[in-house]
């Protein structure tokens, strides 16, 4: 298979977008250089970088390359203490010797790790022991003041183990439309359930797994939670993490409730009501004990900055994770290096090329900060660490653009917007895409919660409007079939596998269109006094509102 040569495709693309914008407010040509983009991605995904695993020699090579390239582009160090980096120390938790059981109606119900239950923790310590902790069914485990919703009411769950449902009430009954119908809100994610329980001082959380609302099967739960868990090092971990994080299979929950004299399905229906109150499981307790091995690794975010000319304290962000999976099990060809060329050498390359274009143009009024995040593949931890310990204040971070696994197969008809409907960046994205003759395509499967699964999310959660938009839909340039075949093959055979490799045949015209969108909107924002906000009803609005005084 052979795609159009990159240079030819780029020339054709540039011509078409120039025509499409004539007469309108034509933005200055960006002059993104496809050859530079391709070369960055080639270098970063070379076998010598060993799949860019965190805490490996591949990390040191990546950090050095990014630092050199940001400097060559004309950016300044944007990290801690005038350096190019921010240290991210991660805890790695491995649970072993798990013993868990329910005591209900005088019976002991043993629970086997990986079968009826998975138990883990992200709280530093050597041993977890919960004995006869009372069990309380807390519905969806959600407190959402802006939606006038509180599953906990005045019930104190300190020291108790709460049993909660995955997703939110609208999943079963979208017409309620309390949580945006079928589009999952952050309240539906398992991460939220654990965080809210920690805020309330619960001793543990048991999430009842059900295939449809989780959007994945029990095997995904056991694969993800039976191995080591990572977390950033937290100053007050006990306030943010519960000692026991667990999931159980639905059948186990139904039986537990029955033995306690309760009807799981009836309670699940009650949980869809605003009036729901937590229900203690009469005479039922949970016991769990396991050993925890906690080790630390230090990895690095790379930050580069172009200070603004007149309002340097106000920041426009561009983000992309540099890390990938590293070296894994050899595939059928004996290749064990997960090169991560598309995921995410492409986005990492995009930031370097964006830096070059920003620095070459007129100095913006506000500052531009590029962050190459670490540890995305371990659970968005580089971005979580930055968002919890920002080098540049979040309250005066105007907006950000995240890039992850970009389109290398040519120009497409649409701009897919993950999390469409959340922020006022939507209208800017639509206008920029229209200049390219493209339409906006909202999230294809919003109920799966994609908005909560990449690096923009830890920032959004703390109120920073973040865009995550990448090309989608049919290809615009012939020949279409080999492009579709290449894109499909990536999803089936290359994504998170050793074959995610660089190719000289990539057509980067589509990636460049997506970068143009982020550049144009960034330029408008960087030379304005605008503060795009969250739309009414977005769960991220309240976090932003709390710092409004900083944006006068
Ligand atoms: Zn990625």
Short mmCIF file of C-alpha atoms and ligand atoms in Angstrom, two decimals:
data_model
loop_
_atom_site.label_atom_id
_atom_site.label_comp_id
_atom_site.label_asym_id
_atom_site.label_seq_id
_atom_site.Cartn_x
_atom_site.Cartn_y
_atom_site.Cartn_z
CA UNK A 1 0.00 0.00 0.00
CA UNK A 2 1.22 3.42 -0.81
CA UNK A 3 -0.32 6.74 0.18
CA UNK A 4 0.23 10.07 -1.51
CA UNK A 5 3.64 11.47 -0.83
CA UNK A 6 3.50 13.85 2.09
CA UNK A 7 4.84 16.85 0.22
CA UNK A 8 2.35 16.50 -2.64
CA UNK A 9 -0.55 16.02 -0.26
CA UNK A 10 0.53 18.99 1.78
CA UNK A 11 0.75 21.25 -1.26
CA UNK A 12 -2.72 20.16 -2.37
CA UNK A 13 -4.09 20.69 1.14
CA UNK A 14 -2.60 24.13 1.49
CA UNK A 15 -4.08 25.18 -1.84
CA UNK A 16 -7.56 24.00 -0.97
CA UNK A 17 -7.66 25.59 2.46
CA UNK A 18 -6.38 28.87 1.02
CA UNK A 19 -9.24 28.88 -1.51
CA UNK A 20 -11.80 27.97 1.12
CA UNK A 21 -10.83 30.87 3.33
CA UNK A 22 -10.62 33.54 0.64
CA UNK A 23 -13.06 36.34 1.23
CA UNK A 24 -13.61 35.32 4.85
CA UNK A 25 -11.34 36.49 7.67
CA UNK A 26 -8.40 34.55 6.27
CA UNK A 27 -5.90 33.70 9.01
CA UNK A 28 -2.21 34.08 8.24
CA UNK A 29 -0.80 30.92 6.67
CA UNK A 30 0.63 28.64 9.33
CA UNK A 31 3.48 27.17 7.33
CA UNK A 32 3.51 23.98 9.30
CA UNK A 33 6.26 21.79 7.87
CA UNK A 34 5.17 18.19 7.27
CA UNK A 35 8.76 17.04 6.87
CA UNK A 36 9.70 18.38 10.31
CA UNK A 37 6.64 16.78 11.90
CA UNK A 38 7.44 13.45 10.32
CA UNK A 39 11.09 13.62 11.37
CA UNK A 40 10.20 14.34 15.02
CA UNK A 41 7.81 11.38 15.06
CA UNK A 42 10.40 9.16 13.37
CA UNK A 43 13.07 10.00 15.94
CA UNK A 44 10.77 9.65 18.96
CA UNK A 45 9.42 6.27 17.82
CA UNK A 46 12.81 4.86 16.82
CA UNK A 47 13.65 1.52 18.45
CA UNK A 48 16.52 3.21 20.30
CA UNK A 49 13.89 5.09 22.40
CA UNK A 50 12.61 1.67 23.60
CA UNK A 51 8.94 2.60 23.42
CA UNK A 52 9.38 5.66 25.69
CA UNK A 53 8.57 3.78 28.89
CA UNK A 54 8.55 5.93 32.02
CA UNK A 55 11.59 5.65 34.27
CA UNK A 56 13.67 3.97 31.53
CA UNK A 57 16.68 5.19 29.48
CA UNK A 58 14.11 5.90 26.76
CA UNK A 59 12.66 8.58 29.02
CA UNK A 60 16.03 10.32 29.39
CA UNK A 61 16.48 10.30 25.60
CA UNK A 62 12.98 11.68 25.08
CA UNK A 63 13.38 14.46 27.64
CA UNK A 64 16.72 15.47 26.12
CA UNK A 65 15.28 15.53 22.59
CA UNK A 66 12.23 17.59 23.59
CA UNK A 67 14.33 20.06 25.55
CA UNK A 68 16.72 20.58 22.63
CA UNK A 69 13.90 20.97 20.13
CA UNK A 70 11.85 23.39 22.23
CA UNK A 71 14.99 25.49 22.70
CA UNK A 72 15.76 25.38 18.96
CA UNK A 73 12.18 26.48 18.26
CA UNK A 74 12.76 29.62 20.34
CA UNK A 75 10.87 28.71 23.51
CA UNK A 76 12.18 29.16 27.05
CA UNK A 77 12.26 26.66 29.92
CA UNK A 78 8.75 26.44 31.38
CA UNK A 79 9.28 23.99 34.22
CA UNK A 80 10.17 24.14 37.89
CA UNK A 81 12.84 26.58 39.07
CA UNK A 82 13.65 27.81 35.59
CA UNK A 83 14.25 24.30 34.25
CA UNK A 84 12.62 22.50 31.33
CA UNK A 85 11.00 19.85 33.49
CA UNK A 86 8.71 19.07 36.37
CA UNK A 87 9.50 16.01 38.47
CA UNK A 88 6.55 13.67 38.87
CA UNK A 89 7.04 11.13 41.63
CA UNK A 90 4.66 8.23 41.38
CA UNK A 91 3.69 5.60 43.88
CA UNK A 92 3.32 2.10 42.52
CA UNK A 93 1.02 -0.11 44.57
CA UNK A 94 0.94 -3.89 44.33
CA UNK A 95 -1.66 -5.71 46.41
CA UNK A 96 -1.07 -9.35 47.34
CA UNK A 97 -2.48 -12.04 49.65
CA UNK A 98 -5.96 -10.61 49.23
CA UNK A 99 -8.60 -12.06 51.54
CA UNK A 100 -12.10 -10.65 51.39
CA UNK A 101 -15.57 -11.67 52.50
CA UNK A 102 -19.06 -10.51 53.32
CA UNK A 103 -20.74 -11.44 56.57
CA UNK A 104 -24.50 -11.43 56.05
CA UNK A 105 -27.40 -13.07 57.88
CA UNK A 106 -24.94 -15.08 59.99
CA UNK A 107 -23.20 -16.49 56.88
CA UNK A 108 -19.71 -15.79 55.63
CA UNK A 109 -19.49 -15.26 51.86
CA UNK A 110 -15.86 -15.63 50.72
CA UNK A 111 -14.80 -13.44 47.77
CA UNK A 112 -11.91 -14.50 45.52
CA UNK A 113 -9.69 -11.80 44.01
CA UNK A 114 -10.23 -11.65 40.25
CA UNK A 115 -13.40 -13.73 40.39
CA UNK A 116 -16.22 -12.28 42.50
CA UNK A 117 -14.22 -9.18 43.44
CA UNK A 118 -11.16 -7.13 42.63
CA UNK A 119 -9.61 -5.22 45.50
CA UNK A 120 -6.83 -2.65 45.27
CA UNK A 121 -5.64 0.51 46.93
CA UNK A 122 -3.89 3.76 46.10
CA UNK A 123 -3.24 4.70 49.72
CA UNK A 124 0.40 4.33 50.82
CA UNK A 125 0.96 1.73 53.54
CA UNK A 126 2.07 -1.86 53.93
CA UNK A 127 -1.09 -3.59 54.93
CA UNK A 128 -4.80 -2.93 54.68
CA UNK A 129 -7.14 -4.51 57.19
CA UNK A 130 -10.84 -3.81 57.38
CA UNK A 131 -12.81 -5.96 59.79
CA UNK A 132 -16.59 -6.12 59.82
CA UNK A 133 -17.09 -2.70 58.24
CA UNK A 134 -20.81 -1.85 57.92
CA UNK A 135 -22.13 -1.82 54.35
CA UNK A 136 -24.26 1.03 52.99
CA UNK A 137 -25.83 1.23 49.54
CA UNK A 138 -25.23 4.83 48.36
CA UNK A 139 -26.93 4.73 44.96
CA UNK A 140 -24.65 6.24 42.34
CA UNK A 141 -22.42 7.78 45.03
CA UNK A 142 -22.83 11.25 43.52
CA UNK A 143 -22.91 14.72 45.06
CA UNK A 144 -23.63 17.27 42.31
CA UNK A 145 -24.79 20.55 43.82
CA UNK A 146 -25.14 22.27 40.43
CA UNK A 147 -27.65 19.56 39.49
CA UNK A 148 -29.36 19.64 42.87
CA UNK A 149 -28.36 16.01 43.40
CA UNK A 150 -26.95 14.38 46.53
CA UNK A 151 -27.03 10.62 46.99
CA UNK A 152 -25.59 10.87 50.51
CA UNK A 153 -28.05 13.35 52.07
CA UNK A 154 -27.16 13.68 55.76
CA UNK A 155 -25.91 10.10 56.15
CA UNK A 156 -22.45 9.74 57.69
CA UNK A 157 -20.45 7.05 55.88
CA UNK A 158 -17.21 7.50 57.82
CA UNK A 159 -15.59 4.14 58.50
CA UNK A 160 -18.18 2.35 56.40
CA UNK A 161 -17.92 0.58 53.06
CA UNK A 162 -20.26 2.03 50.46
CA UNK A 163 -21.73 -0.03 47.64
CA UNK A 164 -22.38 2.09 44.55
CA UNK A 165 -23.61 1.75 40.97
CA UNK A 166 -21.42 2.56 37.98
CA UNK A 167 -22.37 5.42 35.58
CA UNK A 168 -25.22 7.75 36.58
CA UNK A 169 -29.01 7.70 36.82
CA UNK A 170 -29.52 8.88 33.24
CA UNK A 171 -27.86 5.78 31.82
CA UNK A 172 -30.89 3.66 32.68
CA UNK A 173 -33.43 6.43 32.14
CA UNK A 174 -32.00 9.09 29.80
CA UNK A 175 -35.29 10.98 29.71
CA UNK A 176 -34.62 12.03 33.32
CA UNK A 177 -31.89 14.20 31.82
CA UNK A 178 -30.43 15.04 35.19
CA UNK A 179 -26.93 14.10 33.98
CA UNK A 180 -27.05 15.02 30.26
CA UNK A 181 -28.99 11.90 29.24
CA UNK A 182 -26.86 9.12 27.80
CA UNK A 183 -23.72 11.27 27.55
CA UNK A 184 -21.68 10.21 30.57
CA UNK A 185 -20.74 12.95 32.98
CA UNK A 186 -17.67 12.74 35.17
CA UNK A 187 -19.99 11.65 37.97
CA UNK A 188 -20.42 8.38 36.11
CA UNK A 189 -16.73 7.45 36.08
CA UNK A 190 -15.32 5.04 38.63
CA UNK A 191 -12.55 7.51 39.46
CA UNK A 192 -15.16 9.98 40.69
CA UNK A 193 -16.88 7.39 42.91
CA UNK A 194 -13.62 6.69 44.73
CA UNK A 195 -12.80 10.40 45.09
CA UNK A 196 -16.19 11.34 46.52
CA UNK A 197 -16.07 8.43 48.98
CA UNK A 198 -12.63 9.60 50.17
CA UNK A 199 -13.94 13.15 50.69
CA UNK A 200 -16.64 11.62 52.90
CA UNK A 201 -14.23 9.51 54.92
CA UNK A 202 -15.53 6.11 53.82
CA UNK A 203 -13.31 3.11 54.58
CA UNK A 204 -13.95 1.55 51.20
CA UNK A 205 -15.96 1.56 48.01
CA UNK A 206 -17.45 -1.43 46.23
CA UNK A 207 -18.60 -0.59 42.70
CA UNK A 208 -21.14 -3.01 41.30
CA UNK A 209 -19.96 -3.96 37.82
CA UNK A 210 -22.58 -4.17 35.09
CA UNK A 211 -21.48 -4.55 31.47
CA UNK A 212 -23.67 -1.97 29.77
CA UNK A 213 -23.26 1.06 32.05
CA UNK A 214 -19.53 0.40 32.51
CA UNK A 215 -19.10 0.07 28.70
CA UNK A 216 -16.65 -2.80 29.26
CA UNK A 217 -16.80 -6.36 30.56
CA UNK A 218 -15.65 -7.93 33.81
CA UNK A 219 -12.42 -9.10 32.12
CA UNK A 220 -11.42 -5.46 31.63
CA UNK A 221 -12.00 -4.84 35.32
CA UNK A 222 -9.85 -7.80 36.37
CA UNK A 223 -7.07 -6.96 33.86
CA UNK A 224 -6.94 -3.35 34.97
CA UNK A 225 -7.21 -3.76 38.73
CA UNK A 226 -5.40 -7.02 39.44
CA UNK A 227 -1.97 -5.59 38.52
CA UNK A 228 -0.03 -2.68 40.03
CA UNK A 229 -1.84 0.64 40.49
CA UNK A 230 -0.09 3.98 40.13
CA UNK A 231 -0.87 7.32 41.67
CA UNK A 232 0.85 10.64 42.10
CA UNK A 233 2.38 11.25 45.51
CA UNK A 234 -0.23 13.24 47.41
CA UNK A 235 0.43 15.56 50.32
CA UNK A 236 -2.63 14.31 52.13
CA UNK A 237 -3.39 10.99 50.49
CA UNK A 238 -5.80 9.94 53.24
CA UNK A 239 -8.13 12.80 52.33
CA UNK A 240 -8.15 11.87 48.66
CA UNK A 241 -7.96 8.07 48.62
CA UNK A 242 -9.98 5.40 50.39
CA UNK A 243 -8.13 2.42 51.89
CA UNK A 244 -10.09 -0.12 49.83
CA UNK A 245 -11.06 0.40 46.18
CA UNK A 246 -12.98 -2.51 44.74
CA UNK A 247 -15.45 -3.84 42.23
CA UNK A 248 -17.80 -6.81 42.48
CA UNK A 249 -19.72 -8.72 39.85
CA UNK A 250 -23.41 -7.86 39.60
CA UNK A 251 -24.57 -11.38 40.57
CA UNK A 252 -22.58 -11.18 43.79
CA UNK A 253 -24.28 -7.89 44.64
CA UNK A 254 -27.75 -9.24 43.91
CA UNK A 255 -27.11 -12.19 46.24
CA UNK A 256 -25.63 -10.00 48.97
CA UNK A 257 -28.66 -7.70 48.91
CA UNK A 258 -31.05 -10.67 48.91
CA UNK A 259 -29.40 -12.17 51.97
CA UNK A 260 -29.68 -8.80 53.70
CA UNK A 261 -33.42 -8.77 52.94
CA UNK A 262 -33.14 -6.17 50.15
CA UNK A 263 -33.96 -6.14 46.45
CA UNK A 264 -31.02 -4.92 44.37
CA UNK A 265 -33.08 -4.05 41.31
CA UNK A 266 -35.70 -2.18 43.33
CA UNK A 267 -32.98 -0.15 45.08
CA UNK A 268 -31.29 0.51 41.77
CA UNK A 269 -34.55 2.01 40.49
CA UNK A 270 -34.91 4.11 43.66
CA UNK A 271 -31.38 5.43 43.10
CA UNK A 272 -32.61 7.27 39.98
CA UNK A 273 -34.59 9.64 42.16
CA UNK A 274 -33.42 12.88 43.72
CA UNK A 275 -35.13 11.73 46.90
CA UNK A 276 -32.98 8.63 47.22
CA UNK A 277 -31.36 8.17 50.63
CA UNK A 278 -28.53 5.74 51.44
CA UNK A 279 -29.73 2.34 52.67
CA UNK A 280 -27.78 0.35 55.27
CA UNK A 281 -27.56 -3.37 54.47
CA UNK A 282 -29.03 -4.82 57.69
CA UNK A 283 -26.63 -7.15 59.46
CA UNK A 284 -24.16 -7.12 56.58
CA UNK A 285 -20.45 -6.28 56.83
CA UNK A 286 -17.35 -6.41 54.67
CA UNK A 287 -13.92 -7.64 55.74
CA UNK A 288 -10.86 -7.29 53.58
CA UNK A 289 -7.15 -7.64 54.21
CA UNK A 290 -4.15 -7.60 51.93
CA UNK A 291 -0.47 -6.68 51.78
CA UNK A 292 0.63 -3.65 49.81
CA UNK A 293 4.06 -3.14 48.26
CA UNK A 294 4.59 0.56 47.62
CA UNK A 295 7.58 1.69 45.55
CA UNK A 296 8.36 5.08 44.02
CA UNK A 297 9.58 6.13 40.61
CA UNK A 298 10.33 9.66 39.42
CA UNK A 299 9.46 10.68 35.89
CA UNK A 300 9.23 14.07 34.18
CA UNK A 301 6.81 16.41 32.45
CA UNK A 302 8.60 18.65 29.93
CA UNK A 303 7.47 22.30 29.81
CA UNK A 304 8.39 25.06 27.37
CA UNK A 305 7.12 28.64 27.42
CA UNK A 306 6.88 31.68 25.21
CA UNK A 307 6.22 34.62 27.58
CA UNK A 308 3.41 36.93 26.51
CA UNK A 309 4.29 40.50 25.59
CA UNK A 310 1.70 42.32 27.69
CA UNK A 311 -0.09 39.77 29.90
CA UNK A 312 2.48 37.05 30.54
CA UNK A 313 0.60 35.76 33.60
CA UNK A 314 -2.22 34.55 31.37
CA UNK A 315 -1.54 31.26 29.63
CA UNK A 316 -2.69 29.31 26.59
CA UNK A 317 -1.78 25.62 26.92
CA UNK A 318 -0.90 22.94 24.38
CA UNK A 319 -0.56 19.42 25.78
CA UNK A 320 0.39 15.95 24.52
CA UNK A 321 1.76 12.93 26.37
CA UNK A 322 5.28 11.84 25.39
CA UNK A 323 5.23 8.48 27.17
CA UNK A 324 4.18 5.16 25.76
CA UNK A 325 4.15 1.57 26.96
CA UNK A 326 7.87 0.76 26.64
CA UNK A 327 8.99 -2.82 26.03
CA UNK A 328 6.43 -5.62 26.39
CA UNK A 329 5.95 -9.22 25.34
CA UNK A 330 7.32 -10.03 21.84
CA UNK A 331 4.64 -10.27 19.15
CA UNK A 332 4.51 -12.95 16.41
CA UNK A 333 7.44 -11.26 14.62
CA UNK A 334 9.55 -11.16 17.77
CA UNK A 335 9.10 -7.38 18.13
CA UNK A 336 8.77 -6.35 21.77
CA UNK A 337 9.22 -2.58 21.40
CA UNK A 338 5.96 -0.65 21.60
CA UNK A 339 7.15 2.30 19.49
CA UNK A 340 4.06 4.44 20.01
CA UNK A 341 4.56 6.29 16.72
CA UNK A 342 0.97 7.43 16.32
CA UNK A 343 0.29 7.20 20.09
CA UNK A 344 1.74 9.66 20.84
CA UNK A 345 4.91 10.60 18.94
CA UNK A 346 2.53 12.41 16.55
CA UNK A 347 1.04 14.66 19.24
CA UNK A 348 4.48 15.20 20.78
CA UNK A 349 5.81 16.22 17.35
CA UNK A 350 2.82 18.54 16.91
CA UNK A 351 3.78 20.49 20.05
CA UNK A 352 7.36 20.94 18.80
CA UNK A 353 6.13 22.21 15.45
CA UNK A 354 3.51 24.45 17.08
CA UNK A 355 6.29 25.89 19.24
CA UNK A 356 8.36 26.69 16.15
CA UNK A 357 5.44 28.48 14.46
CA UNK A 358 4.48 30.41 17.61
CA UNK A 359 8.04 31.59 18.23
CA UNK A 360 8.55 32.58 14.59
CA UNK A 361 5.43 34.78 14.55
CA UNK A 362 4.63 38.06 16.28
CA UNK A 363 4.91 37.79 20.06
CA UNK A 364 1.41 37.11 21.51
CA UNK A 365 0.01 39.22 24.34
CA UNK A 366 -0.58 36.18 26.55
CA UNK A 367 1.95 33.39 27.21
CA UNK A 368 2.06 30.10 25.36
CA UNK A 369 3.00 26.99 27.35
CA UNK A 370 3.70 23.58 25.80
CA UNK A 371 3.50 20.61 28.17
CA UNK A 372 4.72 17.19 27.10
CA UNK A 373 3.13 15.03 29.81
CA UNK A 374 4.52 11.82 31.23
CA UNK A 375 2.62 8.74 32.48
CA UNK A 376 -0.57 9.14 30.48
CA UNK A 377 -0.53 5.43 29.80
CA UNK A 378 -0.41 4.76 33.58
CA UNK A 379 -3.67 6.65 34.13
CA UNK A 380 -3.24 10.35 33.17
CA UNK A 381 -0.77 10.79 36.01
CA UNK A 382 1.61 13.36 34.50
CA UNK A 383 -1.33 15.63 33.74
CA UNK A 384 -2.94 14.86 37.11
CA UNK A 385 0.29 15.84 38.85
CA UNK A 386 0.60 19.06 36.88
CA UNK A 387 -3.04 19.96 37.50
CA UNK A 388 -2.54 19.36 41.24
CA UNK A 389 0.82 21.22 41.26
CA UNK A 390 0.59 23.74 38.43
CA UNK A 391 3.72 25.63 37.47
CA UNK A 392 1.52 28.25 35.75
CA UNK A 393 -1.62 29.09 37.74
CA UNK A 394 -4.74 27.30 36.55
CA UNK A 395 -7.06 30.19 37.36
CA UNK A 396 -5.28 32.33 34.75
CA UNK A 397 -4.84 29.53 32.25
CA UNK A 398 -7.22 30.70 29.54
CA UNK A 399 -7.75 27.41 27.69
CA UNK A 400 -5.85 24.41 26.39
CA UNK A 401 -5.62 22.03 23.46
CA UNK A 402 -4.75 18.36 23.92
CA UNK A 403 -3.33 16.18 21.15
CA UNK A 404 -3.24 12.42 21.38
CA UNK A 405 -2.72 9.93 18.52
CA UNK A 406 -3.13 12.24 15.54
CA UNK A 407 -4.37 11.51 12.04
CA UNK A 408 -1.57 10.40 9.70
CA UNK A 409 -3.71 9.18 6.80
CA UNK A 410 -4.77 12.43 5.11
CA UNK A 411 -7.40 15.16 5.24
CA UNK A 412 -10.87 14.21 6.51
CA UNK A 413 -14.30 15.78 6.33
CA UNK A 414 -14.99 16.48 9.99
CA UNK A 415 -13.45 17.65 13.21
CA UNK A 416 -14.41 15.23 15.96
CA UNK A 417 -14.93 17.03 19.28
CA UNK A 418 -14.69 14.82 22.34
CA UNK A 419 -16.77 16.32 25.13
CA UNK A 420 -18.83 18.46 22.75
CA UNK A 421 -21.31 20.55 24.68
CA UNK A 422 -19.09 21.13 27.70
CA UNK A 423 -17.38 24.45 26.99
CA UNK A 424 -17.57 27.61 24.89
CA UNK A 425 -14.56 26.36 22.94
CA UNK A 426 -17.10 24.39 20.87
CA UNK A 427 -18.15 27.45 18.86
CA UNK A 428 -14.53 28.41 18.20
CA UNK A 429 -13.75 24.88 17.06
CA UNK A 430 -16.76 24.93 14.72
CA UNK A 431 -15.70 28.27 13.22
CA UNK A 432 -12.10 27.15 12.70
CA UNK A 433 -13.19 23.86 11.14
CA UNK A 434 -15.59 25.74 8.83
CA UNK A 435 -12.66 27.79 7.48
CA UNK A 436 -11.24 24.45 6.33
CA UNK A 437 -14.54 23.32 4.85
CA UNK A 438 -15.06 20.88 7.71
CA UNK A 439 -17.98 20.21 10.05
CA UNK A 440 -17.98 19.45 13.75
CA UNK A 441 -18.71 15.86 14.72
CA UNK A 442 -19.62 15.46 18.38
CA UNK A 443 -18.30 12.50 20.31
CA UNK A 444 -19.32 9.27 18.55
CA UNK A 445 -19.96 7.38 21.82
CA UNK A 446 -20.37 9.90 24.65
CA UNK A 447 -21.80 7.30 27.05
CA UNK A 448 -18.35 5.67 27.15
CA UNK A 449 -16.94 8.81 28.74
CA UNK A 450 -14.03 9.41 26.32
CA UNK A 451 -13.75 12.98 27.56
CA UNK A 452 -12.47 11.61 30.85
CA UNK A 453 -9.79 9.39 29.31
CA UNK A 454 -7.02 11.69 28.09
CA UNK A 455 -4.74 14.38 29.48
CA UNK A 456 -7.05 17.35 29.02
CA UNK A 457 -9.30 15.89 31.70
CA UNK A 458 -7.34 16.54 34.94
CA UNK A 459 -7.20 20.20 33.86
CA UNK A 460 -10.87 20.33 32.89
CA UNK A 461 -11.79 18.80 36.24
CA UNK A 462 -10.15 21.77 37.92
CA UNK A 463 -11.99 24.23 35.73
CA UNK A 464 -9.59 24.94 32.83
CA UNK A 465 -11.53 24.83 29.52
CA UNK A 466 -9.76 22.19 27.45
CA UNK A 467 -10.38 21.15 23.86
CA UNK A 468 -9.74 17.66 22.59
CA UNK A 469 -10.57 17.71 18.88
CA UNK A 470 -9.15 15.59 16.09
CA UNK A 471 -10.08 14.82 12.49
CA UNK A 472 -12.81 12.28 11.88
CA UNK A 473 -15.06 11.05 9.11
CA UNK A 474 -14.43 10.25 5.46
CA UNK A 475 -11.18 11.07 3.67
CA UNK A 476 -11.27 14.00 1.28
CA UNK A 477 -8.39 13.23 -1.06
CA UNK A 478 -8.05 10.28 -3.42
CA UNK A 479 -7.26 7.47 -3.20
CA UNK A 480 -9.72 6.96 -0.34
CA UNK A 481 -9.66 3.17 0.05
CA UNK A 482 -6.02 2.71 1.09
CA UNK A 483 -6.40 5.54 3.61
CA UNK A 484 -9.46 3.89 5.15
CA UNK A 485 -7.69 0.55 5.17
CA UNK A 486 -4.67 2.05 6.94
CA UNK A 487 -6.82 3.78 9.56
CA UNK A 488 -8.83 0.60 10.22
CA UNK A 489 -5.67 -1.48 10.40
CA UNK A 490 -4.26 0.87 13.00
CA UNK A 491 -7.24 0.35 15.29
CA UNK A 492 -7.22 -3.41 14.82
CA UNK A 493 -3.53 -4.32 14.66
CA UNK A 494 -1.32 -1.46 15.75
CA UNK A 495 -2.97 0.52 18.58
CA UNK A 496 -1.17 -0.34 21.86
CA UNK A 497 0.84 -3.01 20.03
CA UNK A 498 4.44 -3.32 18.85
CA UNK A 499 3.43 -2.38 15.28
CA UNK A 500 2.53 1.23 16.09
CA UNK A 501 5.52 2.31 13.95
CA UNK A 502 6.48 5.37 11.93
CA UNK A 503 6.07 5.26 8.14
CA UNK A 504 7.54 7.42 5.39
CA UNK A 505 4.18 7.03 3.63
CA UNK A 506 2.17 8.94 6.21
CA UNK A 507 0.10 11.83 4.82
CA UNK A 508 0.20 14.53 7.49
CA UNK A 509 -2.15 17.00 5.76
CA UNK A 510 -4.96 15.93 8.12
CA UNK A 511 -2.81 16.30 11.22
CA UNK A 512 -1.77 19.74 10.02
CA UNK A 513 -5.41 20.82 9.63
CA UNK A 514 -6.05 19.81 13.25
CA UNK A 515 -2.96 21.76 14.33
CA UNK A 516 -4.18 24.80 12.39
CA UNK A 517 -7.43 24.74 14.34
CA UNK A 518 -5.50 24.78 17.62
CA UNK A 519 -3.17 27.50 16.34
CA UNK A 520 -5.91 29.82 15.06
CA UNK A 521 -8.04 29.57 18.20
CA UNK A 522 -4.91 29.95 20.32
CA UNK A 523 -3.94 33.11 18.42
CA UNK A 524 -7.39 34.63 18.86
CA UNK A 525 -7.31 33.89 22.57
CA UNK A 526 -3.69 34.92 23.08
CA UNK A 527 -4.38 38.36 21.63
CA UNK A 528 -7.70 38.98 23.35
CA UNK A 529 -9.00 39.44 26.86
CA UNK A 530 -11.52 36.62 26.42
CA UNK A 531 -12.03 33.91 29.01
CA UNK A 532 -14.06 31.15 27.38
CA UNK A 533 -16.26 29.48 29.98
CA UNK A 534 -18.11 26.27 30.64
CA UNK A 535 -21.63 25.86 29.37
CA UNK A 536 -24.51 25.95 31.87
CA UNK A 537 -24.86 22.54 33.49
CA UNK A 538 -21.29 21.45 32.87
CA UNK A 539 -19.89 19.76 35.98
CA UNK A 540 -16.69 21.77 35.52
CA UNK A 541 -18.31 25.20 35.78
CA UNK A 542 -18.30 25.39 39.60
CA UNK A 543 -14.54 24.70 39.83
CA UNK A 544 -13.88 27.60 37.44
CA UNK A 545 -16.36 29.93 39.12
CA UNK A 546 -14.47 29.64 42.42
CA UNK A 547 -11.48 31.51 40.98
CA UNK A 548 -13.39 34.17 38.97
CA UNK A 549 -11.75 37.02 40.92
CA UNK A 550 -8.35 36.07 39.46
CA UNK A 551 -9.63 36.79 35.96
CA UNK A 552 -10.77 40.41 36.28
ZN1 LIG B 1 -2.23 8.34 23.79
#
